[in-house]
Short mmCIF file of C-alpha atoms and ligand atoms in Angstrom, two decimals:
data_model
loop_
_atom_site.label_atom_id
_atom_site.label_comp_id
_atom_site.label_asym_id
_atom_site.label_seq_id
_atom_site.Cartn_x
_atom_site.Cartn_y
_atom_site.Cartn_z
CA MET A 230 -16.35 13.50 1.32
CA LEU A 231 -14.74 10.79 3.80
CA TYR A 232 -16.77 8.06 2.08
CA THR A 233 -16.06 9.41 -1.55
CA PRO A 234 -14.01 6.98 -3.30
CA ILE A 235 -10.61 8.40 -4.85
CA GLN A 236 -8.60 7.06 -7.79
CA PHE A 237 -4.83 6.83 -8.05
CA ARG A 238 -4.06 5.15 -11.55
CA ASN A 239 -6.25 2.11 -11.49
CA ILE A 240 -6.56 1.93 -7.75
CA GLU A 241 -9.48 3.12 -6.08
CA LEU A 242 -9.45 3.60 -2.38
CA LYS A 243 -13.18 3.21 -1.22
CA ASN A 244 -12.89 6.14 1.39
CA ARG A 245 -10.24 8.64 2.50
CA TRP A 246 -9.22 6.92 5.71
CA VAL A 247 -5.48 5.77 5.58
CA MET A 248 -3.77 3.76 8.26
CA SER A 249 -0.39 5.74 8.57
CA PRO A 250 2.64 3.67 8.43
CA MET A 251 3.76 2.89 12.10
CA CYS A 252 6.92 1.00 13.04
CA MET A 253 6.01 -1.77 15.46
CA TYR A 254 9.50 -2.95 16.13
CA SER A 255 8.42 -6.72 16.41
CA CYS A 256 10.20 -8.49 13.38
CA GLU A 257 13.09 -10.87 13.62
CA ASN A 258 15.29 -10.63 10.63
CA GLY A 259 13.00 -8.24 9.03
CA LEU A 260 10.22 -10.78 8.58
CA ALA A 261 6.58 -9.95 9.15
CA ASN A 262 4.88 -12.46 11.79
CA ASP A 263 1.42 -13.34 13.05
CA PHE A 264 1.34 -10.13 15.02
CA HIS A 265 1.61 -8.07 11.78
CA PHE A 266 -0.84 -10.37 10.01
CA VAL A 267 -3.33 -9.57 12.76
CA HIS A 268 -2.49 -5.91 13.23
CA TYR A 269 -2.77 -4.97 9.49
CA GLY A 270 -5.63 -7.56 8.80
CA SER A 271 -7.93 -5.92 11.72
CA ARG A 272 -7.47 -2.36 10.33
CA SER A 273 -8.78 -3.90 7.03
CA GLN A 274 -11.74 -5.31 8.73
CA GLY A 275 -12.38 -1.92 9.98
CA GLY A 276 -13.15 -0.56 6.71
CA THR A 277 -9.93 1.61 6.38
CA GLY A 278 -9.78 2.73 2.76
CA LEU A 279 -5.83 2.16 2.63
CA VAL A 280 -3.66 0.28 5.20
CA VAL A 281 0.20 1.28 4.95
CA VAL A 282 2.87 -1.06 6.17
CA GLU A 283 5.30 0.46 8.37
CA ALA A 284 8.63 1.74 7.18
CA THR A 285 10.43 -1.03 5.67
CA GLY A 286 14.03 -1.18 5.09
CA VAL A 287 15.39 -1.62 1.65
CA GLU A 288 18.75 -2.92 2.99
CA PRO A 289 19.54 -4.18 6.50
CA ARG A 290 21.27 -0.84 7.61
CA GLY A 291 18.03 0.90 6.36
CA ARG A 292 16.31 -0.20 9.33
CA ILE A 293 15.79 1.80 12.33
CA THR A 294 16.27 -0.94 14.77
CA ASN A 295 17.06 -4.73 14.72
CA HIS A 296 13.31 -5.22 14.87
CA CYS A 297 12.17 -3.25 12.03
CA MET A 298 10.58 -4.63 9.04
CA GLY A 299 12.60 -5.14 5.89
CA ILE A 300 12.01 -6.02 2.32
CA TRP A 301 15.58 -7.14 0.94
CA THR A 302 14.94 -10.73 0.62
CA ASP A 303 12.33 -12.67 -1.10
CA GLU A 304 11.24 -14.46 2.24
CA GLN A 305 10.51 -11.32 3.68
CA ALA A 306 8.42 -10.25 0.48
CA GLU A 307 6.64 -13.64 0.93
CA LYS A 308 5.50 -13.01 4.47
CA LEU A 309 4.22 -9.69 3.54
CA GLN A 310 2.29 -11.21 0.56
CA LYS A 311 0.30 -13.18 3.02
CA ILE A 312 -0.92 -10.10 4.65
CA VAL A 313 -1.45 -8.47 1.35
CA GLU A 314 -3.68 -11.70 0.16
CA PHE A 315 -5.84 -11.52 3.43
CA VAL A 316 -6.54 -7.79 2.89
CA HIS A 317 -7.54 -8.31 -0.78
CA GLN A 318 -9.67 -11.62 -0.17
CA ASN A 319 -11.44 -10.37 2.87
CA SER A 320 -12.06 -6.74 2.75
CA ASP A 321 -12.52 -3.62 0.52
CA SER A 322 -9.11 -1.93 1.64
CA LYS A 323 -6.05 -1.58 -0.64
CA ILE A 324 -2.83 -1.96 1.15
CA GLY A 325 0.39 0.12 0.66
CA ILE A 326 3.97 -0.29 2.18
CA GLN A 327 6.52 2.28 3.11
CA LEU A 328 9.96 1.76 1.68
CA ALA A 329 12.43 3.23 3.84
CA HIS A 330 16.03 3.93 4.70
CA ALA A 331 16.99 5.11 8.34
CA GLY A 332 20.37 6.66 7.23
CA ARG A 333 21.93 8.16 10.36
CA LYS A 334 19.05 7.59 12.34
CA GLY A 335 19.56 3.84 12.16
CA SER A 336 21.17 1.36 14.65
CA THR A 337 18.85 2.47 17.54
CA TRP A 338 16.64 0.97 20.22
CA ASN A 339 14.15 3.11 22.09
CA ASN A 340 15.47 6.04 20.09
CA ILE A 341 19.06 5.55 21.62
CA GLN A 342 22.04 4.43 19.47
CA ILE A 343 22.94 1.11 20.08
CA PRO A 344 26.79 0.05 20.04
CA ILE A 345 28.06 -0.80 16.66
CA GLU A 346 28.95 -4.32 17.56
CA GLU A 347 25.15 -4.83 18.50
CA GLY A 348 23.99 -2.35 15.45
CA TRP A 349 25.82 -0.88 12.40
CA GLU A 350 27.64 1.91 10.91
CA THR A 351 25.05 4.39 9.93
CA LEU A 352 24.99 6.09 6.48
CA ALA A 353 24.50 9.75 5.85
CA PRO A 354 25.02 12.54 3.11
CA SER A 355 27.56 14.29 5.57
CA PRO A 356 29.63 13.36 8.74
CA ILE A 357 27.04 14.85 10.86
CA PRO A 358 25.29 12.73 13.66
CA TYR A 359 21.50 13.09 14.35
CA HIS A 360 22.65 13.79 18.18
CA PRO A 361 26.11 15.17 19.23
CA THR A 362 26.58 12.16 21.25
CA GLU A 363 26.07 9.58 18.44
CA ARG A 364 28.81 8.08 16.16
CA ILE A 365 29.92 9.99 13.16
CA PRO A 366 28.01 8.31 10.25
CA HIS A 367 29.84 7.08 7.10
CA VAL A 368 29.33 9.72 4.36
CA LEU A 369 28.18 7.85 1.23
CA THR A 370 30.22 8.00 -1.89
CA VAL A 371 28.19 8.81 -5.27
CA GLU A 372 28.66 5.16 -6.08
CA GLU A 373 27.07 3.86 -2.63
CA ILE A 374 24.41 6.71 -3.27
CA LYS A 375 23.61 4.82 -6.85
CA GLU A 376 23.65 1.45 -4.65
CA GLN A 377 21.00 2.56 -2.50
CA VAL A 378 19.06 3.90 -5.43
CA GLN A 379 19.00 0.30 -6.49
CA ASN A 380 18.12 -0.93 -3.11
CA PHE A 381 14.96 1.00 -3.46
CA LYS A 382 14.25 -0.29 -6.88
CA THR A 383 14.66 -3.71 -5.97
CA ALA A 384 12.48 -3.46 -2.90
CA ALA A 385 9.86 -1.89 -5.12
CA ARG A 386 10.17 -4.95 -7.52
CA ARG A 387 9.67 -7.20 -4.46
CA ALA A 388 6.56 -5.14 -3.27
CA VAL A 389 4.96 -5.24 -6.50
CA LYS A 390 5.47 -8.96 -6.62
CA ALA A 391 3.84 -9.29 -3.32
CA GLY A 392 0.68 -7.43 -4.53
CA PHE A 393 1.05 -4.15 -2.89
CA ASP A 394 -1.43 -1.44 -4.41
CA VAL A 395 0.66 1.50 -3.22
CA ILE A 396 4.29 2.17 -2.61
CA GLU A 397 5.03 4.98 -0.37
CA ILE A 398 8.67 6.32 -0.36
CA HIS A 399 9.62 7.60 3.01
CA GLY A 400 11.30 11.01 2.41
CA ALA A 401 10.34 12.48 5.70
CA HIS A 402 11.24 12.28 9.68
CA GLY A 403 14.99 12.74 9.14
CA TYR A 404 15.50 9.46 7.68
CA LEU A 405 18.14 9.00 4.62
CA LEU A 406 16.13 10.75 1.94
CA HIS A 407 15.19 13.72 4.03
CA GLN A 408 18.88 14.00 5.30
CA PHE A 409 19.79 14.48 1.57
CA LEU A 410 17.07 17.26 1.27
CA SER A 411 18.04 19.34 4.11
CA PRO A 412 20.82 21.92 3.93
CA LEU A 413 21.33 21.19 7.73
CA SER A 414 22.16 17.62 7.43
CA ASN A 415 23.54 17.56 3.74
CA ILE A 416 26.45 19.93 3.32
CA ARG A 417 28.00 17.89 0.35
CA THR A 418 29.86 19.85 -2.44
CA ASP A 419 29.19 17.36 -5.10
CA GLU A 420 25.78 16.86 -7.37
CA TYR A 421 24.18 15.59 -4.37
CA GLY A 422 24.66 18.84 -2.13
CA GLY A 423 24.34 22.37 -2.19
CA SER A 424 21.66 23.69 -4.46
CA PHE A 425 18.30 22.72 -4.06
CA GLU A 426 18.25 20.90 -7.36
CA ASN A 427 21.31 18.91 -5.95
CA ARG A 428 19.79 17.97 -2.67
CA ILE A 429 16.51 16.57 -4.32
CA ARG A 430 18.25 14.50 -6.86
CA PHE A 431 18.65 11.31 -4.60
CA LEU A 432 14.85 11.48 -3.79
CA LEU A 433 14.04 11.93 -7.42
CA GLU A 434 16.22 9.21 -8.70
CA VAL A 435 14.58 6.86 -6.31
CA VAL A 436 11.22 8.00 -7.39
CA ASP A 437 12.17 7.25 -10.98
CA VAL A 438 13.59 3.92 -10.46
CA VAL A 439 10.55 2.80 -8.20
CA ASN A 440 8.20 4.19 -11.09
CA GLU A 441 10.11 1.85 -13.54
CA GLU A 442 8.87 -0.95 -11.31
CA LEU A 443 5.31 0.20 -11.25
CA ASN A 444 2.41 -0.21 -13.64
CA GLU A 445 -0.94 1.41 -13.76
CA ASP A 446 -2.10 -1.11 -10.91
CA VAL A 447 0.28 0.34 -8.10
CA ALA A 448 0.06 4.11 -7.06
CA LEU A 449 3.34 6.02 -5.72
CA PHE A 450 3.21 8.11 -2.62
CA VAL A 451 6.13 10.26 -1.24
CA ARG A 452 6.07 11.23 2.43
CA ILE A 453 7.67 14.44 3.27
CA SER A 454 8.36 16.53 6.22
CA GLY A 455 6.75 19.88 5.31
CA THR A 456 9.14 21.65 7.52
CA GLU A 457 11.82 20.82 9.83
CA TYR A 458 11.34 23.86 12.36
CA ALA A 459 14.75 25.06 11.93
CA GLU A 460 16.29 28.27 10.82
CA ASN A 461 17.79 27.82 7.32
CA GLY A 462 16.52 24.34 7.27
CA TRP A 463 14.10 22.66 4.98
CA ASP A 464 10.87 24.46 4.94
CA ILE A 465 7.42 24.51 3.44
CA GLU A 466 8.44 26.65 0.40
CA SER A 467 11.13 23.91 -0.20
CA SER A 468 8.33 21.23 0.09
CA ILE A 469 6.07 23.16 -2.42
CA GLU A 470 8.84 23.43 -4.84
CA LEU A 471 9.56 19.71 -4.39
CA ALA A 472 5.91 18.77 -4.80
CA LYS A 473 5.45 20.39 -8.06
CA ILE A 474 8.54 18.53 -9.34
CA LEU A 475 7.25 14.97 -7.84
CA LYS A 476 4.02 15.64 -9.51
CA ASN A 477 5.93 15.69 -12.97
CA HIS A 478 7.61 12.73 -11.96
CA LYS A 479 4.59 10.80 -11.70
CA VAL A 480 4.06 10.90 -7.84
CA ASP A 481 0.33 10.25 -7.03
CA LEU A 482 0.14 11.82 -3.72
CA VAL A 483 2.46 13.62 -1.31
CA ASP A 484 1.93 12.63 2.25
CA VAL A 485 2.68 15.56 4.21
CA SER A 486 4.28 15.18 7.84
CA SER A 487 6.95 17.39 9.50
CA GLY A 488 9.98 17.35 11.74
CA GLY A 489 12.29 14.62 12.69
CA ASN A 490 15.61 15.81 11.07
CA ILE A 491 16.81 18.27 13.64
CA HIS A 492 17.32 17.30 17.17
CA GLY A 493 15.86 19.48 20.08
CA VAL A 494 13.68 21.68 17.81
CA LYS A 495 10.44 23.00 19.18
CA ILE A 496 7.44 21.81 17.45
CA PRO A 497 4.07 23.26 17.98
CA VAL A 498 1.77 20.51 18.53
CA PHE A 499 -1.99 20.75 18.55
CA ASP A 500 -4.93 18.92 17.05
CA GLY A 501 -4.47 18.80 13.40
CA TYR A 502 -1.01 20.70 13.56
CA GLN A 503 0.37 19.53 10.25
CA VAL A 504 -2.75 20.21 8.09
CA PRO A 505 -1.75 23.71 7.28
CA LEU A 506 1.28 22.21 5.64
CA SER A 507 -0.76 19.75 3.61
CA SER A 508 -3.10 22.44 2.55
CA GLN A 509 -0.15 24.68 1.27
CA VAL A 510 1.26 21.85 -0.63
CA ARG A 511 -1.93 20.81 -2.12
CA ASN A 512 -2.90 24.42 -3.00
CA GLN A 513 0.22 25.80 -4.05
CA ALA A 514 1.78 22.75 -5.86
CA GLU A 515 -1.68 21.51 -7.27
CA VAL A 516 -1.02 17.86 -6.08
CA LYS A 517 -2.97 15.54 -4.22
CA THR A 518 -1.83 15.28 -0.54
CA GLY A 519 -2.35 13.29 2.67
CA ALA A 520 -2.88 15.31 5.99
CA VAL A 521 -1.63 13.54 9.07
CA GLY A 522 -1.00 14.52 12.62
CA LEU A 523 -3.45 14.45 15.78
CA ILE A 524 -6.51 13.87 13.59
CA LYS A 525 -8.92 11.83 15.94
CA SER A 526 -12.58 12.23 14.88
CA THR A 527 -14.60 11.76 11.76
CA GLU A 528 -15.83 15.14 12.24
CA GLN A 529 -12.42 16.54 12.16
CA ALA A 530 -11.42 14.54 9.21
CA GLU A 531 -14.58 15.52 7.31
CA GLU A 532 -13.86 19.06 7.84
CA ILE A 533 -10.12 18.90 6.62
CA LEU A 534 -11.56 17.34 3.35
CA GLN A 535 -14.39 19.63 2.99
CA LYS A 536 -12.11 22.68 3.17
CA GLY A 537 -9.86 21.30 0.46
CA GLU A 538 -6.95 20.95 2.87
CA ALA A 539 -6.14 17.27 1.98
CA ASP A 540 -7.35 14.31 -0.17
CA LEU A 541 -6.34 11.49 2.24
CA ILE A 542 -6.71 11.44 6.11
CA PHE A 543 -3.50 9.36 7.53
CA ILE A 544 -4.14 8.55 11.21
CA ALA A 545 -1.91 6.71 13.32
CA ARG A 546 -2.29 6.52 17.11
CA GLU A 547 -6.23 6.82 16.84
CA ILE A 548 -6.29 3.83 14.66
CA LEU A 549 -4.07 1.91 17.19
CA ARG A 550 -6.81 2.58 19.77
CA ASN A 551 -9.84 1.95 17.51
CA PRO A 552 -9.17 -0.21 14.41
CA TYR A 553 -12.76 0.47 13.53
CA ILE A 554 -12.65 3.98 12.98
CA ALA A 555 -13.74 3.91 9.64
CA VAL A 556 -16.49 1.83 9.75
CA GLN A 557 -17.49 3.58 12.83
CA GLY A 558 -17.57 7.00 11.18
CA SER A 559 -19.64 5.60 8.47
CA PHE A 560 -22.30 4.88 10.90
CA GLU A 561 -22.09 8.38 12.37
CA MET A 562 -22.41 9.81 8.76
CA LYS A 563 -24.60 7.45 7.54
CA GLU A 564 -22.46 6.40 4.58
CA ASP A 565 -21.46 3.14 3.15
CA CYS A 566 -18.45 1.46 4.25
CA PHE A 567 -17.02 -2.07 4.28
CA PHE A 568 -18.07 -4.20 7.52
CA PRO A 569 -17.40 -7.87 7.55
CA HIS A 570 -20.24 -9.65 6.83
CA GLN A 571 -19.70 -11.92 9.88
CA TYR A 572 -20.45 -8.80 12.02
CA LEU A 573 -23.52 -7.59 10.34
CA ARG A 574 -25.77 -8.14 13.49
CA ALA A 575 -23.42 -5.23 15.02
CA LYS A 576 -24.74 -2.83 12.78
CA ILE A 577 -27.79 -2.35 14.77
CA SER A 578 -26.83 -1.24 18.48
CA SER A 579 -29.65 -2.69 20.13
C1 FMN B 872 4.16 3.63 16.90
C2 FMN B 872 4.49 4.65 15.91
C3 FMN B 872 5.33 4.26 14.76
C4 FMN B 872 5.51 5.19 13.63
N1 FMN B 872 6.49 4.90 12.49
C5 FMN B 872 6.17 5.50 11.49
C6 FMN B 872 6.67 4.93 10.45
O1 FMN B 872 6.93 3.80 10.04
N2 FMN B 872 6.70 5.92 9.38
C7 FMN B 872 6.10 7.03 9.24
O2 FMN B 872 6.24 7.67 8.26
N3 FMN B 872 5.75 7.51 10.22
C8 FMN B 872 5.66 6.89 11.33
N4 FMN B 872 5.23 7.49 12.56
C9 FMN B 872 4.30 8.55 12.51
C10 FMN B 872 2.78 8.40 12.22
O3 FMN B 872 2.74 7.72 10.87
C11 FMN B 872 2.20 9.59 12.15
O4 FMN B 872 2.85 10.65 11.17
C12 FMN B 872 2.20 10.47 13.26
O5 FMN B 872 1.96 9.67 14.58
C13 FMN B 872 1.19 11.47 13.71
O6 FMN B 872 -0.07 11.02 13.51
P1 FMN B 872 -1.12 10.71 14.52
O7 FMN B 872 -1.17 12.04 15.45
O8 FMN B 872 -2.34 10.22 14.05
O9 FMN B 872 -0.46 9.61 15.55
C14 FMN B 872 5.02 6.41 13.63
C15 FMN B 872 3.98 6.80 14.89
C16 FMN B 872 3.91 5.96 15.75
C17 FMN B 872 2.91 6.50 16.92
#
């Protein structure tokens, strides 16, 4: 299974390993640099089916920190294009990008809000900060929501031009789109708040405009938090309902993470702790899903796929430790996987 290719639109992933998006906080003015070139390039050399570039701001205030990646200028997209071209020319990997807006969780450093003069006024659906000590965010007007929808559209256009194979919309971890989904962070009384249909409206509008920029050669994923572990908050039932709707809006895969929107909640963490969320979304909404969270070995990843709990395995911290996890797993399982031809002598250990 792990080494069985899978297709999303015209994009074929050679295996089910995905490098999960991970902020590296290493950009100046949102620009990718040599570090990112090596960082993403090396995971492609490791045989990873899909490499997903970190949360990338669709506008300056969409970043979490001043050093996050951005794609609101042509120059930013051109730097990313160099990475995309390297991956396409030197590996079997496909490459995606996560488009994000931090909303009320922006303007931080090391998870602590920075002064407005060093950062910016954050944005949110309602005047509720993530942490009580933080500044009250600016409440988006309907017109401003429409502008943000356009920011995602323009970002998607730039990403497609740069050659990305997959666009992932970041609807998880308490960032702007998740803030709209949750009745705890969204207490609006207009068409973007209140009922489930109203709270998912912003995300669906983003999905639709991003899809307008895509063709059959670029697939669309959405990352969600399967639950936010809070009473009366966004939960797995809401996620399943949303996933059914996303499927009808031409979303190819739902990447199921959790948490991030409600400060201080208790998260039960164990190996594969979010896999049951992926499994429920996959099997009840009948969509393709990605599982993520404390997946660390080939054996564990294979078992998740065999049990029908996910279609893709997103790995984050383990692939930072081991960029070659996909190719190494293929040696263990005696399966085919890309390995740089320059390294072929290392296929034999003695
Ligand atoms: C350094 C770091 C940065 C991260 N940045 C992002 C991000 O940009 N977007 C996102 O959706 N998740 C982000 N995450 C979460 C990971 O993608 C992943 O969901 C989480 O780490 C659990 O997977 P793991 O147990 O394999 O690390 C980040 C995680 C780490 C460790």
